[in-house]
Short mmCIF file of C-alpha atoms in Angstrom, two decimals:
data_model
loop_
_atom_site.label_atom_id
_atom_site.label_comp_id
_atom_site.label_asym_id
_atom_site.label_seq_id
_atom_site.Cartn_x
_atom_site.Cartn_y
_atom_site.Cartn_z
CA MET A 1 11.38 19.84 9.11
CA GLN A 2 8.81 17.80 10.98
CA THR A 3 9.48 14.22 12.11
CA HIS A 4 6.69 11.94 13.30
CA SER A 5 6.43 8.44 14.74
CA LEU A 6 3.91 6.32 12.88
CA VAL A 7 1.82 3.74 14.72
CA PRO A 8 0.71 0.37 13.37
CA HIS A 9 -2.99 -0.41 13.12
CA SER A 10 -3.90 -2.55 16.13
CA GLU A 11 -5.48 -5.32 14.03
CA PHE A 12 -2.48 -5.76 11.69
CA ALA A 13 0.65 -6.27 13.75
CA PRO A 14 4.01 -6.24 11.95
CA LEU A 15 6.18 -9.34 11.81
CA ALA A 16 9.62 -7.83 12.51
CA VAL A 17 9.24 -4.08 11.99
CA LEU A 18 9.79 -2.33 15.30
CA GLY A 19 8.94 1.22 14.33
CA ILE A 20 8.60 3.76 11.54
CA THR A 21 9.34 7.46 11.61
CA ALA A 22 8.38 9.81 8.81
CA ARG A 23 9.77 13.24 8.04
CA ILE A 24 8.45 16.03 5.84
CA THR A 25 10.78 18.87 4.85
CA PRO A 26 9.90 21.80 2.60
CA ASP A 27 12.99 22.58 0.50
CA GLY A 28 12.49 25.40 -1.99
CA ASP A 29 10.70 24.01 -5.04
CA TRP A 30 10.59 20.52 -3.55
CA LEU A 31 8.94 18.72 -0.67
CA ARG A 32 11.30 16.09 0.71
CA LEU A 33 9.90 13.04 2.47
CA ARG A 34 11.66 10.28 4.39
CA TRP A 35 10.36 7.13 6.03
CA ARG A 36 12.75 5.22 8.33
CA ILE A 37 11.86 1.59 9.06
CA GLU A 38 13.46 -0.07 12.09
CA GLY A 39 13.54 -3.88 11.97
CA ALA A 40 13.61 -4.24 8.18
CA GLN A 41 15.08 -7.76 7.96
CA LYS A 42 11.80 -9.31 6.67
CA LEU A 43 10.67 -6.27 4.63
CA VAL A 44 9.43 -7.03 1.11
CA VAL A 45 10.66 -4.40 -1.34
CA PRO A 46 8.87 -4.28 -4.70
CA PRO A 47 11.25 -4.83 -7.63
CA PHE A 48 12.50 -1.88 -9.66
CA ALA A 49 9.93 -0.92 -12.31
CA GLY A 50 11.27 2.49 -13.39
CA LYS A 51 9.60 5.86 -13.10
CA GLY A 52 5.99 6.27 -14.11
CA ARG A 53 2.47 6.30 -12.78
CA ALA A 54 0.88 3.07 -11.58
CA ASP A 55 -2.27 2.13 -9.71
CA GLY A 56 -2.54 -0.34 -6.84
CA LEU A 57 0.84 0.50 -5.31
CA TRP A 58 -0.66 -0.01 -1.82
CA GLN A 59 -0.93 -3.76 -2.46
CA THR A 60 2.69 -4.14 -1.30
CA THR A 61 5.21 -1.91 0.50
CA CYS A 62 4.22 1.66 -0.33
CA PHE A 63 4.53 5.09 1.27
CA GLU A 64 1.78 7.70 1.21
CA LEU A 65 1.15 11.37 1.85
CA PHE A 66 -2.34 12.83 2.18
CA LEU A 67 -2.79 16.62 2.00
CA GLN A 68 -5.89 18.61 2.83
CA VAL A 69 -6.27 22.35 2.68
CA PRO A 70 -8.00 23.43 5.93
CA GLU A 71 -11.74 24.04 5.61
CA SER A 72 -11.80 21.90 2.46
CA GLY A 73 -13.60 18.58 2.13
CA GLY A 74 -11.32 17.54 -0.71
CA TYR A 75 -7.81 16.16 -0.39
CA THR A 76 -4.83 14.89 -2.38
CA GLU A 77 -3.29 11.42 -2.10
CA LEU A 78 0.28 10.71 -3.17
CA ASN A 79 1.49 7.09 -3.43
CA LEU A 80 5.23 6.40 -3.67
CA SER A 81 6.78 2.98 -4.20
CA PRO A 82 10.33 1.67 -3.76
CA SER A 83 9.86 0.34 -7.33
CA GLU A 84 10.04 4.05 -8.34
CA ARG A 85 6.42 3.95 -9.51
CA TRP A 86 4.11 6.60 -8.11
CA ASN A 87 0.69 8.17 -8.49
CA ALA A 88 -1.26 11.16 -7.26
CA TYR A 89 -5.01 11.61 -6.97
CA ASP A 90 -7.40 14.37 -6.01
CA PHE A 91 -10.66 13.63 -4.20
CA THR A 92 -13.56 16.08 -3.88
CA ALA A 93 -14.71 14.45 -0.60
CA TYR A 94 -14.03 11.28 1.40
CA ARG A 95 -13.29 8.64 -1.28
CA GLU A 96 -15.43 10.55 -3.80
CA GLY A 97 -14.66 12.39 -7.03
CA MET A 98 -11.28 10.73 -7.60
CA SER A 99 -9.18 12.08 -10.47
CA GLU A 100 -5.52 11.77 -11.37
CA ARG A 101 -3.61 14.85 -10.22
CA PRO A 102 -1.42 16.47 -12.93
CA PHE A 103 2.31 16.60 -12.16
CA PRO A 104 4.79 18.84 -14.04
CA HIS A 105 7.71 16.59 -13.01
CA GLU A 106 7.76 13.09 -11.63
CA PRO A 107 8.70 12.60 -7.99
CA SER A 108 12.03 10.93 -7.36
CA CYS A 109 12.18 7.90 -5.04
CA ALA A 110 15.04 5.87 -3.58
CA MET A 111 15.17 3.03 -1.06
CA ARG A 112 18.16 1.82 0.92
CA LYS A 113 17.69 -1.40 2.85
CA GLY A 114 19.99 -3.05 5.32
CA GLU A 115 19.37 -5.94 7.69
CA ALA A 116 17.94 -3.85 10.52
CA LEU A 117 17.08 -0.54 8.86
CA ALA A 118 15.51 0.70 5.63
CA ILE A 119 15.15 4.29 4.48
CA PHE A 120 12.79 5.45 1.75
CA ASP A 121 13.38 8.97 0.41
CA ALA A 122 11.21 10.92 -2.01
CA ALA A 123 11.32 14.41 -3.49
CA VAL A 124 8.04 15.83 -4.80
CA PRO A 125 7.75 19.04 -6.86
CA ARG A 126 5.84 21.56 -4.74
CA SER A 127 4.27 23.04 -7.88
CA ALA A 128 2.33 19.76 -8.25
CA LEU A 129 0.77 20.00 -4.78
CA PRO A 130 -2.11 22.10 -3.46
CA GLN A 131 -1.08 25.43 -1.98
CA ALA A 132 -0.12 25.17 1.71
CA PRO A 133 -1.15 25.43 4.56
CA TRP A 134 -2.11 21.76 4.90
CA ARG A 135 -3.43 19.25 7.32
CA TYR A 136 -1.62 16.10 6.37
CA GLY A 137 -1.20 12.45 7.06
CA LEU A 138 1.90 10.34 6.48
CA SER A 139 1.37 6.61 6.19
CA ALA A 140 2.90 3.35 5.00
CA VAL A 141 1.72 -0.07 3.93
CA ILE A 142 4.46 -2.49 4.93
CA GLU A 143 4.63 -5.98 3.47
CA GLU A 144 6.89 -8.51 5.15
CA GLU A 145 7.84 -12.06 4.23
CA GLY A 146 4.92 -14.46 3.91
CA GLY A 147 2.58 -11.70 2.69
CA ARG A 148 2.17 -10.18 6.19
CA LYS A 149 0.99 -6.56 5.91
CA SER A 150 0.89 -3.85 8.53
CA TYR A 151 -0.62 -0.39 8.13
CA TRP A 152 1.16 2.56 9.72
CA ALA A 153 -0.12 6.12 10.12
CA LEU A 154 0.16 9.18 12.36
CA ALA A 155 -3.21 8.15 13.83
CA HIS A 156 -5.87 5.54 13.10
CA PRO A 157 -9.61 6.11 13.46
CA ASP A 158 -11.73 3.23 14.79
CA GLY A 159 -12.38 0.33 12.44
CA LYS A 160 -10.35 -1.09 9.59
CA PRO A 161 -7.22 0.71 8.31
CA ASP A 162 -8.30 3.72 6.24
CA PHE A 163 -5.67 6.34 5.43
CA HIS A 164 -8.35 8.39 3.59
CA ASP A 165 -10.19 9.09 6.84
CA ALA A 166 -9.64 12.72 7.90
CA GLY A 167 -8.83 11.36 11.37
CA CYS A 168 -5.44 10.37 9.90
CA PHE A 169 -4.68 13.97 8.82
CA VAL A 170 -3.43 15.11 12.20
CA ALA A 171 -0.29 17.11 11.35
CA GLU A 172 -0.12 20.65 9.98
CA LEU A 173 2.29 22.47 7.72
CA ALA A 174 2.08 26.24 7.35
CA ALA A 175 2.43 28.12 4.09
CA PRO A 176 6.05 29.02 3.25
CA GLN A 177 7.19 32.42 4.52
CA GLY A 178 6.98 35.23 1.99
CA THR A 179 4.19 33.72 -0.11
#
């Protein structure tokens, strides 16, 4: 299990959110992910839409995982929404060659929100992901009341928020033992 503190992009300050931590845990055939949002009283949670793929999830509160196999220019993007909608894409290079990534089973997503704290959990089938080891980035688009958005990541390169930038893929996860 690896837990990380995400940082907001300096040009898009949150309204009430005080901090976000993200955790990645390999668990047998699944990869478990958790984002913990402190100061969630003004958090906008997309309404339930049921399982299924959807585009544009990043336009409101959404949680993302980017995976890159070391020495590879390509990467995988996984978008997970509290609405239970999701999507996964492969890119051959930075924002190039985008294609929908096949998934044998849909990820599961659940959000619990209180006044001061929200927790978003997801379980992703490992068979749907590139073979580890990975460089990865965990990120979140957070929408708060009034349409205020903040962009959170492990690291931000200079310029506008861009989770696709390899400068955001700063964590590493080794291949499982015995594989």
